[in-house]
Amino acid sequence: MIGYLSGPVTGNPDYKRQFAWAAKQLTRMGYDVINPAALSRVVPIEELSYDTIMEIDMLLLSKADYLIQLPGWENSRGANRELGYALATGKIVVSLESLLKEGREQAYGPTKHF
């Protein structure tokens, strides 16, 4: 199964680092993920319109099995569009936090909540 990272990009100067960190953590845990923030490595995104970039992102999301929401997704127009698409196409939606927590629990046993 393949996950697609979704989170705030526009107005977030640190988005590439945040997406890369999430991708690295999840990959280490055995997940396969699509990191749309790495798109600039293969596509000249600075030459493309917002709508064209979103078209590419939606195509990538269409190839994923589930959507992974990064912190701050709620305040992102693009991440909300991705969520709507994911829900409309029956994809699983999970938070990055829940996947990281699950990995910690598998490695160390259930965590205690106080």
Coordinates of N, CA and C in Angstrom, one line a residue:
M1 N 0.8 -1.2 0.0 CA 0.0 0.0 0.0 C 0.9 1.2 0.0
I2 N 0.4 2.3 -0.7 CA 1.1 3.5 -0.8 C 0.4 4.6 -0.2
G3 N 1.1 5.4 0.6 CA 0.5 6.6 1.2 C 0.9 7.9 0.5
Y4 N 0.1 8.9 0.6 CA 0.4 10.2 0.0 C 0.4 11.2 1.1
L5 N 1.5 12.0 1.2 CA 1.7 13.0 2.2 C 0.9 14.3 1.8
S6 N 0.2 14.8 2.7 CA -0.6 16.0 2.5 C -0.5 17.0 3.6
G7 N -0.1 18.2 3.3 CA 0.0 19.2 4.3 C 0.2 20.6 3.7
P8 N 0.4 21.6 4.6 CA 0.6 22.9 4.1 C 1.9 23.2 3.3
V9 N 1.7 23.8 2.1 CA 2.9 24.1 1.3 C 2.9 25.7 1.1
T10 N 1.9 26.2 0.5 CA 1.8 27.6 0.2 C 1.9 28.4 1.5
G11 N 2.9 29.4 1.6 CA 3.1 30.2 2.8 C 3.8 29.5 3.9
N12 N 4.4 28.3 3.6 CA 5.1 27.5 4.6 C 6.6 27.4 4.1
P13 N 7.5 28.3 4.5 CA 8.8 28.2 4.0 C 9.6 27.0 4.3
D14 N 9.1 26.2 5.3 CA 9.8 25.0 5.7 C 9.2 23.7 5.2
Y15 N 8.3 23.8 4.3 CA 7.5 22.6 3.9 C 8.4 21.5 3.3
K16 N 9.4 21.8 2.6 CA 10.2 20.7 2.0 C 10.9 19.9 3.1
R17 N 11.4 20.6 4.1 CA 12.0 19.9 5.2 C 11.0 19.0 6.0
Q18 N 9.8 19.6 6.3 CA 8.7 18.9 7.0 C 8.3 17.7 6.3
F19 N 8.0 17.8 5.0 CA 7.6 16.7 4.2 C 8.7 15.6 4.1
A20 N 9.9 16.0 3.9 CA 11.1 15.1 3.8 C 11.2 14.4 5.2
W21 N 11.1 15.1 6.3 CA 11.2 14.4 7.6 C 10.1 13.3 7.7
A22 N 8.9 13.7 7.4 CA 7.8 12.7 7.5 C 8.0 11.5 6.6
A23 N 8.4 11.8 5.4 CA 8.7 10.7 4.4 C 9.8 9.8 5.0
K24 N 10.9 10.4 5.5 CA 12.0 9.6 6.1 C 11.5 8.7 7.3
Q25 N 10.8 9.3 8.2 CA 10.3 8.5 9.3 C 9.4 7.4 8.9
L26 N 8.5 7.6 8.0 CA 7.6 6.6 7.6 C 8.3 5.5 6.8
T27 N 9.2 5.9 5.9 CA 10.0 4.9 5.2 C 10.8 4.0 6.1
R28 N 11.4 4.6 7.1 CA 12.1 3.8 8.1 C 11.2 2.8 8.8
M29 N 9.9 3.1 8.9 CA 9.0 2.2 9.6 C 8.4 1.2 8.6
G30 N 8.8 1.3 7.3 CA 8.4 0.3 6.3 C 7.3 0.7 5.4
Y31 N 6.8 2.0 5.6 CA 5.8 2.5 4.7 C 6.3 3.0 3.3
D32 N 5.5 2.8 2.3 CA 5.9 3.4 1.0 C 5.0 4.7 0.9
V33 N 5.7 5.8 0.6 CA 5.0 7.1 0.6 C 5.4 7.9 -0.7
I34 N 4.4 8.7 -1.1 CA 4.6 9.7 -2.2 C 4.8 11.0 -1.5
N35 N 5.9 11.7 -1.8 CA 6.2 13.0 -1.2 C 6.0 14.0 -2.3
P36 N 4.9 14.7 -2.4 CA 4.7 15.7 -3.4 C 5.6 16.9 -3.3
A37 N 6.1 17.1 -2.1 CA 7.1 18.2 -1.9 C 8.4 18.0 -2.6
A38 N 8.7 16.8 -3.0 CA 9.9 16.4 -3.7 C 9.7 16.6 -5.2
L39 N 8.5 17.0 -5.6 CA 8.2 17.1 -7.0 C 9.2 18.0 -7.8
S40 N 9.7 19.0 -7.0 CA 10.6 20.0 -7.7 C 11.9 19.4 -8.2
R41 N 12.2 18.2 -7.7 CA 13.4 17.5 -8.2 C 13.2 17.0 -9.6
V42 N 12.0 16.8 -10.1 CA 11.8 16.3 -11.4 C 10.9 17.1 -12.3
V43 N 10.3 18.2 -11.7 CA 9.4 19.0 -12.5 C 9.7 20.5 -12.1
P44 N 9.8 21.4 -13.1 CA 10.1 22.8 -12.8 C 8.9 23.5 -12.2
I45 N 8.5 23.2 -11.0 CA 7.3 23.7 -10.4 C 7.2 25.3 -10.4
E46 N 8.4 25.9 -10.3 CA 8.4 27.4 -10.3 C 7.8 28.0 -11.6
E47 N 7.8 27.1 -12.6 CA 7.3 27.6 -13.9 C 5.8 27.2 -14.1
L48 N 5.2 26.5 -13.1 CA 3.8 26.1 -13.3 C 2.9 26.9 -12.4
S49 N 1.6 26.9 -12.8 CA 0.6 27.6 -12.0 C 0.2 26.7 -10.8
Y50 N -0.4 27.3 -9.8 CA -0.9 26.6 -8.7 C -1.9 25.5 -9.2
D51 N -2.8 25.8 -10.1 CA -3.7 24.8 -10.5 C -3.0 23.6 -11.2
T52 N -2.0 23.9 -12.0 CA -1.3 22.8 -12.7 C -0.6 21.9 -11.7
I53 N 0.0 22.5 -10.7 CA 0.7 21.7 -9.6 C -0.4 20.9 -8.9
M54 N -1.5 21.4 -8.6 CA -2.6 20.7 -8.0 C -3.0 19.5 -8.9
E55 N -3.1 19.7 -10.2 CA -3.5 18.6 -11.1 C -2.5 17.5 -11.0
I56 N -1.2 17.8 -10.9 CA -0.2 16.8 -10.8 C -0.3 16.1 -9.4
D57 N -0.5 16.9 -8.4 CA -0.7 16.3 -7.0 C -1.9 15.4 -7.0
M58 N -3.0 15.7 -7.6 CA -4.2 14.9 -7.6 C -3.9 13.6 -8.4
L59 N -3.2 13.7 -9.4 CA -2.8 12.5 -10.2 C -2.0 11.5 -9.3
L60 N -1.0 12.1 -8.6 CA -0.2 11.3 -7.7 C -1.0 10.7 -6.6
L61 N -1.9 11.5 -6.0 CA -2.8 11.0 -5.0 C -3.7 9.9 -5.5
S62 N -4.1 10.0 -6.8 CA -5.0 8.9 -7.3 C -4.3 7.6 -7.4
K63 N -3.0 7.6 -7.4 CA -2.2 6.3 -7.4 C -1.9 5.8 -6.0
A64 N -2.2 6.6 -5.0 CA -2.0 6.1 -3.6 C -3.2 5.4 -3.1
D65 N -3.0 4.6 -2.0 CA -4.1 3.9 -1.4 C -4.7 4.7 -0.2
Y66 N -3.9 5.6 0.4 CA -4.3 6.3 1.5 C -3.7 7.7 1.6
L67 N -4.3 8.6 2.3 CA -3.8 10.0 2.5 C -3.3 10.1 3.9
I68 N -2.1 10.7 4.0 CA -1.5 10.9 5.3 C -1.5 12.4 5.6
Q69 N -2.2 12.9 6.6 CA -2.3 14.3 6.9 C -1.2 14.7 7.8
L70 N -0.4 15.7 7.4 CA 0.7 16.3 8.2 C 0.1 17.4 9.0
P71 N 0.7 17.7 10.1 CA 0.3 18.8 11.0 C 0.1 20.1 10.2
G72 N -1.0 20.8 10.5 CA -1.4 22.0 9.8 C -2.2 21.9 8.6
W73 N -2.5 20.7 8.2 CA -3.3 20.5 6.9 C -4.6 21.2 6.9
E74 N -5.2 21.4 8.1 CA -6.5 22.1 8.2 C -6.5 23.5 7.6
N75 N -5.3 24.2 7.6 CA -5.2 25.5 7.2 C -4.7 25.6 5.7
S76 N -4.7 24.5 5.0 CA -4.1 24.5 3.7 C -5.2 24.2 2.6
R77 N -5.4 25.2 1.7 CA -6.4 25.0 0.7 C -6.1 23.7 -0.1
G78 N -4.9 23.5 -0.5 CA -4.5 22.3 -1.3 C -4.7 21.0 -0.5
A79 N -4.4 21.0 0.7 CA -4.6 19.8 1.6 C -6.0 19.5 1.7
N80 N -6.9 20.5 1.8 CA -8.3 20.3 1.9 C -8.9 19.8 0.6
R81 N -8.3 20.2 -0.5 CA -8.7 19.7 -1.8 C -8.3 18.2 -1.9
E82 N -7.1 17.9 -1.4 CA -6.7 16.5 -1.4 C -7.6 15.6 -0.5
L83 N -7.9 16.2 0.7 CA -8.8 15.4 1.6 C -10.2 15.1 0.9
G84 N -10.7 16.2 0.2 CA -12.0 16.0 -0.5 C -11.9 14.9 -1.5
Y85 N -10.8 14.9 -2.3 CA -10.6 13.9 -3.3 C -10.5 12.5 -2.7
A86 N -9.7 12.4 -1.6 CA -9.5 11.1 -1.0 C -10.8 10.6 -0.4
L87 N -11.6 11.4 0.2 CA -12.9 10.9 0.7 C -13.8 10.5 -0.4
A88 N -13.8 11.3 -1.5 CA -14.7 11.0 -2.6 C -14.4 9.8 -3.4
T89 N -13.1 9.4 -3.3 CA -12.7 8.2 -4.0 C -12.5 7.0 -3.0
G90 N -12.9 7.1 -1.8 CA -12.9 6.0 -0.8 C -11.5 5.7 -0.3
K91 N -10.6 6.6 -0.3 CA -9.3 6.3 0.3 C -9.3 6.4 1.8
I92 N -8.4 5.7 2.4 CA -8.2 5.8 3.9 C -7.5 7.1 4.1
V93 N -7.9 7.8 5.2 CA -7.3 9.0 5.7 C -6.8 8.8 7.1
V94 N -5.5 9.1 7.2 CA -4.8 8.9 8.6 C -3.9 10.1 8.8
S95 N -3.7 10.4 10.1 CA -2.7 11.4 10.4 C -1.3 10.9 10.6
L96 N -0.4 11.8 10.3 CA 1.0 11.4 10.5 C 1.3 11.0 11.9
E97 N 0.7 11.7 12.8 CA 0.8 11.5 14.3 C 0.4 10.0 14.6
S98 N -0.7 9.6 14.1 CA -1.2 8.3 14.4 C -0.3 7.2 13.8
L99 N 0.2 7.4 12.7 CA 1.2 6.4 12.1 C 2.5 6.3 12.9
L100 N 3.0 7.5 13.3 CA 4.2 7.5 14.1 C 3.9 6.9 15.5
K101 N 2.8 7.2 16.1 CA 2.4 6.6 17.4 C 2.3 5.1 17.3
E102 N 1.7 4.6 16.2 CA 1.5 3.2 16.0 C 2.9 2.5 15.9
G103 N 3.8 3.1 15.2 CA 5.2 2.6 15.1 C 5.9 2.5 16.4
R104 N 5.7 3.6 17.3 CA 6.3 3.5 18.6 C 5.7 2.4 19.4
E105 N 4.4 2.2 19.3 CA 3.7 1.2 20.1 C 4.2 -0.2 19.7
Q106 N 4.4 -0.4 18.4 CA 4.8 -1.7 17.9 C 6.2 -1.9 18.4
A107 N 7.1 -0.9 18.4 CA 8.5 -1.0 18.8 C 8.6 -1.2 20.4
Y108 N 7.8 -0.5 21.1 CA 8.0 -0.5 22.6 C 6.8 -1.0 23.4
G109 N 5.8 -1.4 22.7 CA 4.5 -1.8 23.4 C 3.6 -0.6 23.5
P110 N 2.4 -0.8 24.0 CA 1.4 0.3 24.1 C 2.0 1.4 24.9
T111 N 1.7 2.6 24.5 CA 2.1 3.8 25.3 C 1.0 4.1 26.3
K112 N 1.4 4.7 27.4 CA 0.5 5.0 28.5 C 0.1 6.5 28.3
H113 N -1.2 6.7 28.5 CA -1.7 8.1 28.4 C -2.1 8.5 29.7
F114 N -1.7 9.6 30.2 CA -2.0 10.1 31.5 C -3.0 11.2 31.4

